[in-house]
Short mmCIF file of C-alpha atoms and ligand atoms in Angstrom, two decimals:
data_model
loop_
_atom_site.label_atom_id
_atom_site.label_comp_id
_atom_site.label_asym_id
_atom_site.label_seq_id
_atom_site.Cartn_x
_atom_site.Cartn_y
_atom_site.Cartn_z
CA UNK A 78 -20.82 6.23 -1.08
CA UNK A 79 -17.64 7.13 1.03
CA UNK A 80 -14.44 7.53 -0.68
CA UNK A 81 -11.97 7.92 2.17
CA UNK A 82 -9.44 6.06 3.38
CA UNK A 83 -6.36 4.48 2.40
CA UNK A 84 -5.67 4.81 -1.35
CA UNK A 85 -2.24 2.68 -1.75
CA UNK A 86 0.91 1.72 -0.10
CA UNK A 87 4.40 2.19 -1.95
CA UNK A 88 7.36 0.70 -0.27
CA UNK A 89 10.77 -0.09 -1.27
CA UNK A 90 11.70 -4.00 -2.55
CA UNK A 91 15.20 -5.93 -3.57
CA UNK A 92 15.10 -8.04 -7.20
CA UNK A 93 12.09 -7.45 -8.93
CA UNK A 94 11.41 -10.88 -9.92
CA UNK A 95 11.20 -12.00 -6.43
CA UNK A 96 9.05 -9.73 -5.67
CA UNK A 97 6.86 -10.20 -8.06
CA UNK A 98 6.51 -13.28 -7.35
CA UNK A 99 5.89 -13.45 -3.77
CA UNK A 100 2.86 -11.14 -4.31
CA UNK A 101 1.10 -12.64 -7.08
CA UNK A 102 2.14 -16.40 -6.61
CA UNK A 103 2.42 -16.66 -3.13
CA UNK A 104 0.00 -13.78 -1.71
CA UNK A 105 -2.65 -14.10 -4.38
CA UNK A 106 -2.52 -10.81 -5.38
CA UNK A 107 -3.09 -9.15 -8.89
CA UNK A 108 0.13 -7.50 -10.66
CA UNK A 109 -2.49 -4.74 -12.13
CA UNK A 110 -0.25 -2.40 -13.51
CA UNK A 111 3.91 -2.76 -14.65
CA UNK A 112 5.18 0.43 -15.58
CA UNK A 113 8.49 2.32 -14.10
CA UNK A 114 9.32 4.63 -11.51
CA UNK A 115 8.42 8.47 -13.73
CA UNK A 116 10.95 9.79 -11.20
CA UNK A 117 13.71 6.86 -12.26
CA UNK A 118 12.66 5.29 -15.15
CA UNK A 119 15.60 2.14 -14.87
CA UNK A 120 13.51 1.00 -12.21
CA UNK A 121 9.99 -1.00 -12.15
CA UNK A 122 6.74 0.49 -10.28
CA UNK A 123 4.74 -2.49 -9.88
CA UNK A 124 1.35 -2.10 -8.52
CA UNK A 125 -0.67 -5.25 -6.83
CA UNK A 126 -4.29 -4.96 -6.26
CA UNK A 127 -7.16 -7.27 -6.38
CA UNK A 128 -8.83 -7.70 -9.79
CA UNK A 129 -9.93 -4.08 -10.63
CA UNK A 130 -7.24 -2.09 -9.21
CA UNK A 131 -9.56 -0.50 -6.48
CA UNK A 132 -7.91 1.94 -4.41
CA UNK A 133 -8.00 0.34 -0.92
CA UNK A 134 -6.51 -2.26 -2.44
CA UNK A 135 -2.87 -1.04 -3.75
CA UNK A 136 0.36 -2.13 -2.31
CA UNK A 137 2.92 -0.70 -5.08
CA UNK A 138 6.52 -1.59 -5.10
CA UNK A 139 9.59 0.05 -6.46
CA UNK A 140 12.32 -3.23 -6.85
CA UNK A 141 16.08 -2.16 -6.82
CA UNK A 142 18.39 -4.66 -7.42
CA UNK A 143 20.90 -3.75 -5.00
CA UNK A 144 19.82 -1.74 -2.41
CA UNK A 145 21.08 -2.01 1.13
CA UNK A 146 18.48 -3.33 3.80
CA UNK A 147 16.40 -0.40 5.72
CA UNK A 148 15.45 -0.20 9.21
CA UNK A 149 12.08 -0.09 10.98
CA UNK A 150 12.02 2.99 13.71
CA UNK A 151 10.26 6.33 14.39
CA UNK A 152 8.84 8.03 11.81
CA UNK A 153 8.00 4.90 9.90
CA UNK A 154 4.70 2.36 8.45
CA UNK A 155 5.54 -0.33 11.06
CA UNK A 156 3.20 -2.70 9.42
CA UNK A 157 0.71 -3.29 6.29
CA UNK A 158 -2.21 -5.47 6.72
CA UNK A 159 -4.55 -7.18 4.42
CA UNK A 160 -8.61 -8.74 5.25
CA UNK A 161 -9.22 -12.08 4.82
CA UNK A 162 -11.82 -13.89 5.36
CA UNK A 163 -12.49 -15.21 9.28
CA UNK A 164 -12.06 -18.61 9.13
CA UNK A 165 -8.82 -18.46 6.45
CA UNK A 166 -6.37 -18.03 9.00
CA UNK A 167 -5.44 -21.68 9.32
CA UNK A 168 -5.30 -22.23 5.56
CA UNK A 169 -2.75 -19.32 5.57
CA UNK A 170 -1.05 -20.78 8.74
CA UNK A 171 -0.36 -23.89 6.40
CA UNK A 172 0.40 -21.90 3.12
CA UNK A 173 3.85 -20.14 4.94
CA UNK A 174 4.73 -22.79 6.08
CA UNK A 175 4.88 -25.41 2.76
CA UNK A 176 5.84 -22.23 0.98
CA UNK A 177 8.64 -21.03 3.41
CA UNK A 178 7.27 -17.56 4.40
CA UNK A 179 8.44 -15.93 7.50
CA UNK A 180 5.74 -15.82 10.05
CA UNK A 181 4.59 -15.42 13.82
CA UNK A 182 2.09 -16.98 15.49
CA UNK A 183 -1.81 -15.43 15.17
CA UNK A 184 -2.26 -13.25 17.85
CA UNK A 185 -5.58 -11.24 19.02
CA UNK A 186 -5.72 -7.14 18.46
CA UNK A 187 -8.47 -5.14 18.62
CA UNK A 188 -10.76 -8.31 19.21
CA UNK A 189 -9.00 -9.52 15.69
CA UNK A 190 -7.19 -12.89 14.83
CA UNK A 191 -3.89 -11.18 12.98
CA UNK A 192 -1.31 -13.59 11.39
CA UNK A 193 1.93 -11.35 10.85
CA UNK A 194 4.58 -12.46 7.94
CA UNK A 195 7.17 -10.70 6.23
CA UNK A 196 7.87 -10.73 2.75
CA UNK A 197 11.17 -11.76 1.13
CA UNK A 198 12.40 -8.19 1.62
CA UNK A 199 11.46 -8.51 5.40
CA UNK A 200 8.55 -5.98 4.65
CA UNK A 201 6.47 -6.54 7.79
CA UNK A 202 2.73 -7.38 6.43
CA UNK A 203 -0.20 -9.08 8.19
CA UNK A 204 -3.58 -10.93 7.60
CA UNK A 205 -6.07 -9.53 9.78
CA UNK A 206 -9.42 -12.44 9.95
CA UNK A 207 -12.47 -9.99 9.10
CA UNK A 208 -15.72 -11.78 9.84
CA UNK A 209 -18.72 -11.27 6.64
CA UNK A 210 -16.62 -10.52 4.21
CA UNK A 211 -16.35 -14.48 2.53
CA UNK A 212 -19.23 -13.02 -0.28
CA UNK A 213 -16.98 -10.14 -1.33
CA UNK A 214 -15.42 -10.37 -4.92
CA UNK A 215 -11.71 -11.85 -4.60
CA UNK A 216 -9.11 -12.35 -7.33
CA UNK A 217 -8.34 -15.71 -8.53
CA UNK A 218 -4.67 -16.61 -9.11
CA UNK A 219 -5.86 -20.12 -9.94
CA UNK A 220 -4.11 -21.39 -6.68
CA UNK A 221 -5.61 -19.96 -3.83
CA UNK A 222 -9.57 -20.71 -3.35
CA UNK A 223 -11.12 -17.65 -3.65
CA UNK A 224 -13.17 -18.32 -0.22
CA UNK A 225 -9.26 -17.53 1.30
CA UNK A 226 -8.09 -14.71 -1.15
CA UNK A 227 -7.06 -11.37 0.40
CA UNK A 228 -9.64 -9.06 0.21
CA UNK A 229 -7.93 -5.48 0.25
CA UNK A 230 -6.71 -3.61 2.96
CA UNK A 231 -7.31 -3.59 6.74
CA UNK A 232 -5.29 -1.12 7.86
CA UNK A 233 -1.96 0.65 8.13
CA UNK A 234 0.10 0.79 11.08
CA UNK A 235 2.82 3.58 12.00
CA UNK A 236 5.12 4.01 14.87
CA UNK A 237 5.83 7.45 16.34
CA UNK A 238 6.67 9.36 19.06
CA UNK A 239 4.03 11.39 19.62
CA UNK A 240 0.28 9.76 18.27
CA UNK A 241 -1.89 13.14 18.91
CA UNK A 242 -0.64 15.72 16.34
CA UNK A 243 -0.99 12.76 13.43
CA UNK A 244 -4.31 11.53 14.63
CA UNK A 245 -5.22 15.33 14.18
CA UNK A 246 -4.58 14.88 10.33
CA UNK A 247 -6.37 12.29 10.24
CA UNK A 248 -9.26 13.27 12.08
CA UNK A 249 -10.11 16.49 10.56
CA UNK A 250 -8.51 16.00 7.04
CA UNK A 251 -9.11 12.75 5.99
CA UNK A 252 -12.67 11.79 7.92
CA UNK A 253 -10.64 9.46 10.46
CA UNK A 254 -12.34 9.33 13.80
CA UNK A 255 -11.13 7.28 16.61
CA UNK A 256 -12.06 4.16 17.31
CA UNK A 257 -10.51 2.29 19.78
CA UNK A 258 -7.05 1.93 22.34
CA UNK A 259 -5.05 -0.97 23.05
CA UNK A 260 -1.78 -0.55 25.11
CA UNK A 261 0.24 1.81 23.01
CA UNK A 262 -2.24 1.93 19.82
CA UNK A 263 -4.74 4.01 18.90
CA UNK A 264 -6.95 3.06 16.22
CA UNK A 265 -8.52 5.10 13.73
CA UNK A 266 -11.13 4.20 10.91
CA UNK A 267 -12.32 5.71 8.15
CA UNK A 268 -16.35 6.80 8.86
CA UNK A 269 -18.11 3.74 6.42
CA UNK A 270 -15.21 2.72 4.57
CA UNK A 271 -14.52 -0.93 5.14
CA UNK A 272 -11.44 -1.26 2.50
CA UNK A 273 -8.52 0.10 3.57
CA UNK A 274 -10.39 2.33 6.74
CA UNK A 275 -7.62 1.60 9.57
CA UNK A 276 -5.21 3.25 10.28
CA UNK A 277 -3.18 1.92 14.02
CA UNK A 278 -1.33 4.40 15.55
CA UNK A 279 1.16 3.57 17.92
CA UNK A 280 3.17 5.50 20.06
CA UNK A 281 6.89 4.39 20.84
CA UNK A 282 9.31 6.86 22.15
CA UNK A 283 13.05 6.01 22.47
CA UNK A 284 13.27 4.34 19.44
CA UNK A 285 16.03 4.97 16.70
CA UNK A 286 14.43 6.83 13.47
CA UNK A 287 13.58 4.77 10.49
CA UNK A 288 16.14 4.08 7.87
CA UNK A 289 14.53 4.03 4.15
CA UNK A 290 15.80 0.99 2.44
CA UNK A 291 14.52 -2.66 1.24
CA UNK A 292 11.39 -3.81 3.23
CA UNK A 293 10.46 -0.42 4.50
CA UNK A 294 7.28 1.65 2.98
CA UNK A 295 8.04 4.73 1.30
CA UNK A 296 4.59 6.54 1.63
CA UNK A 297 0.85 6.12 2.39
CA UNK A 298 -1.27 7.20 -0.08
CA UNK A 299 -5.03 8.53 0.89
CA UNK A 300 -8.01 8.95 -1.46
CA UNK A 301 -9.67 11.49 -2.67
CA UNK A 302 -12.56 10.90 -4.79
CA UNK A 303 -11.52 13.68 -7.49
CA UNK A 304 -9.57 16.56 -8.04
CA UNK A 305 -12.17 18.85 -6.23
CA UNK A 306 -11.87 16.53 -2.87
CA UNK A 307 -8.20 16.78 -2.91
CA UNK A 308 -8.06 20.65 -3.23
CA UNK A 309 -9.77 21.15 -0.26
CA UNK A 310 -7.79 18.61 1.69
CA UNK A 311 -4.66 20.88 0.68
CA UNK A 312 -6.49 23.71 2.10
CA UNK A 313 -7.58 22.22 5.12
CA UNK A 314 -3.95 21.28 5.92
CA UNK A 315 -2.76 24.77 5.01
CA UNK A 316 -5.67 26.71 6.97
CA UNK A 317 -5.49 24.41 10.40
CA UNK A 318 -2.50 22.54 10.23
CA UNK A 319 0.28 25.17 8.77
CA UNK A 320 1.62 22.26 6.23
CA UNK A 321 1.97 22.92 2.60
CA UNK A 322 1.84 20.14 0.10
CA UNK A 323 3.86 19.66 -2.73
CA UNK A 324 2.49 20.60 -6.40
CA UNK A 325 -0.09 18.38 -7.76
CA UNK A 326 2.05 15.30 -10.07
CA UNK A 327 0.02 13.50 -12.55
CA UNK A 328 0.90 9.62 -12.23
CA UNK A 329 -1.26 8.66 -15.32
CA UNK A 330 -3.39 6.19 -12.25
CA UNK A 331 -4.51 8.91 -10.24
CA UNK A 332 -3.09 12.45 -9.47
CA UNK A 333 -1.02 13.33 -5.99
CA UNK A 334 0.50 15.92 -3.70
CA UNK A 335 2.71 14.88 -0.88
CA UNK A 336 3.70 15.76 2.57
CA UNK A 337 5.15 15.24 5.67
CA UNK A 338 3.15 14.31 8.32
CA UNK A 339 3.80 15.90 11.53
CA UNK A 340 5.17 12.52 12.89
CA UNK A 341 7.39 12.12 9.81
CA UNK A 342 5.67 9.75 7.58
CA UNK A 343 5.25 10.75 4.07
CA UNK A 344 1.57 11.29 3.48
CA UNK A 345 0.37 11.48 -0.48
CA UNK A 346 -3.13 11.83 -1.15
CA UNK A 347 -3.92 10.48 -4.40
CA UNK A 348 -7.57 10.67 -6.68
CA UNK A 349 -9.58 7.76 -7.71
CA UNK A 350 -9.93 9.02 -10.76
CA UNK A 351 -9.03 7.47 -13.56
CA UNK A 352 -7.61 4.13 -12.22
CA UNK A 353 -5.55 1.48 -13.75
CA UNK A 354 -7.77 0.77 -16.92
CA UNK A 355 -6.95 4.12 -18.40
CA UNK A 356 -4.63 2.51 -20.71
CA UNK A 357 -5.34 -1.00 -20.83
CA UNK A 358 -8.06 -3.19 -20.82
CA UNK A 359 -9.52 -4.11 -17.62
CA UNK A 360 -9.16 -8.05 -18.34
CA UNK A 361 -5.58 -7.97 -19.05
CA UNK A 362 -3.81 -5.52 -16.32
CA UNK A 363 -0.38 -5.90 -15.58
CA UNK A 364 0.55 -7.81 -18.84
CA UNK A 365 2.07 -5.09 -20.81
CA UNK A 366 4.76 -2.56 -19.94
CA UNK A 367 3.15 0.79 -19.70
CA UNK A 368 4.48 4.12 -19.51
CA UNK A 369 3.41 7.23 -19.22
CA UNK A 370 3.64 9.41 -22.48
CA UNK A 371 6.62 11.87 -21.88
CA UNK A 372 9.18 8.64 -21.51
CA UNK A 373 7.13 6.58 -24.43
CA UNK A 374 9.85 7.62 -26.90
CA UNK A 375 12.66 5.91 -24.95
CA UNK A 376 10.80 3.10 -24.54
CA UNK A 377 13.62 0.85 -26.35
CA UNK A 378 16.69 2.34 -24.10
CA UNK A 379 13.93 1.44 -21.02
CA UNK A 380 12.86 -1.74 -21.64
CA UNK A 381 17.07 -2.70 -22.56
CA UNK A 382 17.88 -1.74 -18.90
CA UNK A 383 15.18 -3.21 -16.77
CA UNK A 384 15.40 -6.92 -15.70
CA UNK A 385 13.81 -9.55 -16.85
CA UNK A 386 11.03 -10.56 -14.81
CA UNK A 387 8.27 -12.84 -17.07
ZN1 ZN B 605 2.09 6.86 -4.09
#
């Protein structure tokens, strides 16, 4: 079995209990794990998924009440894009509009049906119509049929200057190969990974660098299946690409290193192991607030700060 690809997506959201409810209400997804930022711990780290928490899956979210607006630009995720099912587009069509989401018409990429929305943040995501993929398991927010329910990830799309020296990362670190060009994209995929295998390159000089703020992604994670996988990835990068990652963190879900891309996006690549029901049970993710063991003993000062959001 391949495990390659993209692991999760953590981006940067205004009042947590809008966003929280745009994701799971709205988008279908699963909350599947509520815990805090370890680096900040006044601040939420919510993590949507579909019903097990699969990597592939992830789009994580760290909610600030009052942060100032960021802006999309060089350097940057341009776009997040979910699978659906191929004939769900016109149920989702119909969905923004009773429920007042932001949204452009479908348009055709790569041979693809792709309905782009933004989130309440402005975030820019998309539904990309995947054809065979009705049968796959989908999470059930008892609103949304589960014949339209988002089915993971379909790809990842950044905006840089120069495409080339990032597709080399991805190429010969994390088992991209190229796929396919389209104007200004290239596409890459992960070789037999069909959750979360594309990433879109596309190139865009003259534009103003990104700004981080509300509705902009922070990182891209990757997977690695365990520790072992990741190690060499490090190595790789260090041995043919001169870039040194950052120590390896343990975020209780999986365990990282970061860097910076040559194109400026902030890579992580994360494990698989242990997942989301490392603390939990599996049938009720996302219910309690969890934290990680070093802040457990402030829990009361935590939990006194952070908004209410059930
Ligand atoms: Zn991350």
């Amino acid at each position: 079995m391949h495990r390659n690809g993209i692991h999760h997506v953590t981006t940067i959201a205004g009042p947590a209990r809008r966003n929280l409810d745009f994701h799971t209400r709205v988008l279908g997804l699963r909350l599947v794990k509520k815990t805090v930022n370890f680096d900040d711990p006044t601040t939420y780290h919510f993590y949507f998924g579909d019903g097990e928490g699969r990597p592939g899956t992830i789009l994580t979210f760290f909610p600030w009440d009052n942060v100032a607006p960021g802006r999309l630009g060089i350097g940057e995720t341009q776009e997040t894009v979910f699978r659906v099912p191929e004939g769900s587009i016109g149920y989702w069509t119909h969905r923004f509009l009773e429920k007042g989401v932001a949204h452009d018409s479908p348009v055709k990429r790569f041979g693809e049906t792709v309905l782009p929305f933004r989130d309440p943040d402005g975030m820019r995501l998309a539904l990309a119509a995947v054809p065979g993929i009705g049968d796959e398991p989908a999470w059930d927010n008892g609103e949304i049929p589960a014949e339209h329910a988002v089915r993971g990830f379909h790809s990842v799309s950044l905006l840089l200057e120069k495409a080339a020296p990032t597709g080399a990362i991805l190429t010969d670190v994390f088992g991209f190969t190229e796929l396919a060009r389209e104007g200004t994209v290239t596409r890459y995929k992960a070789e037999g990974t069909d959750v979360g295998g594309i990433l879109d390159l596309r190139e865009a000089g003259g534009f103003l660098p990104g700004r981080p703020g509300a509705g902009t992604v922070h990182h891209v994670a990757f997977r690695a299946a365990d520790d072992a996988a990741q190690a060499a990835m490090v190595e790789r990068l260090a041995q043919n690409h001169g870039i040194r990652t950052t120590e390896q963190k343990d975020r209780d879900y999986f365990r990282s290193v970061y860097f910076r891309e040559p194109g400026g996006v902030l890579f992580e690549i994360a494990t698989d192991e242990p997942g989301f029901a490392v603390d939990e049970p599996a049938g009720s993710l996302g219910q309690a607030l969890k934290l990680p063991r070093f802040l457990e003993r402030s829990r009361p000062e935590i939990e006194a700060v952070l908004p209410e959001v059930a």
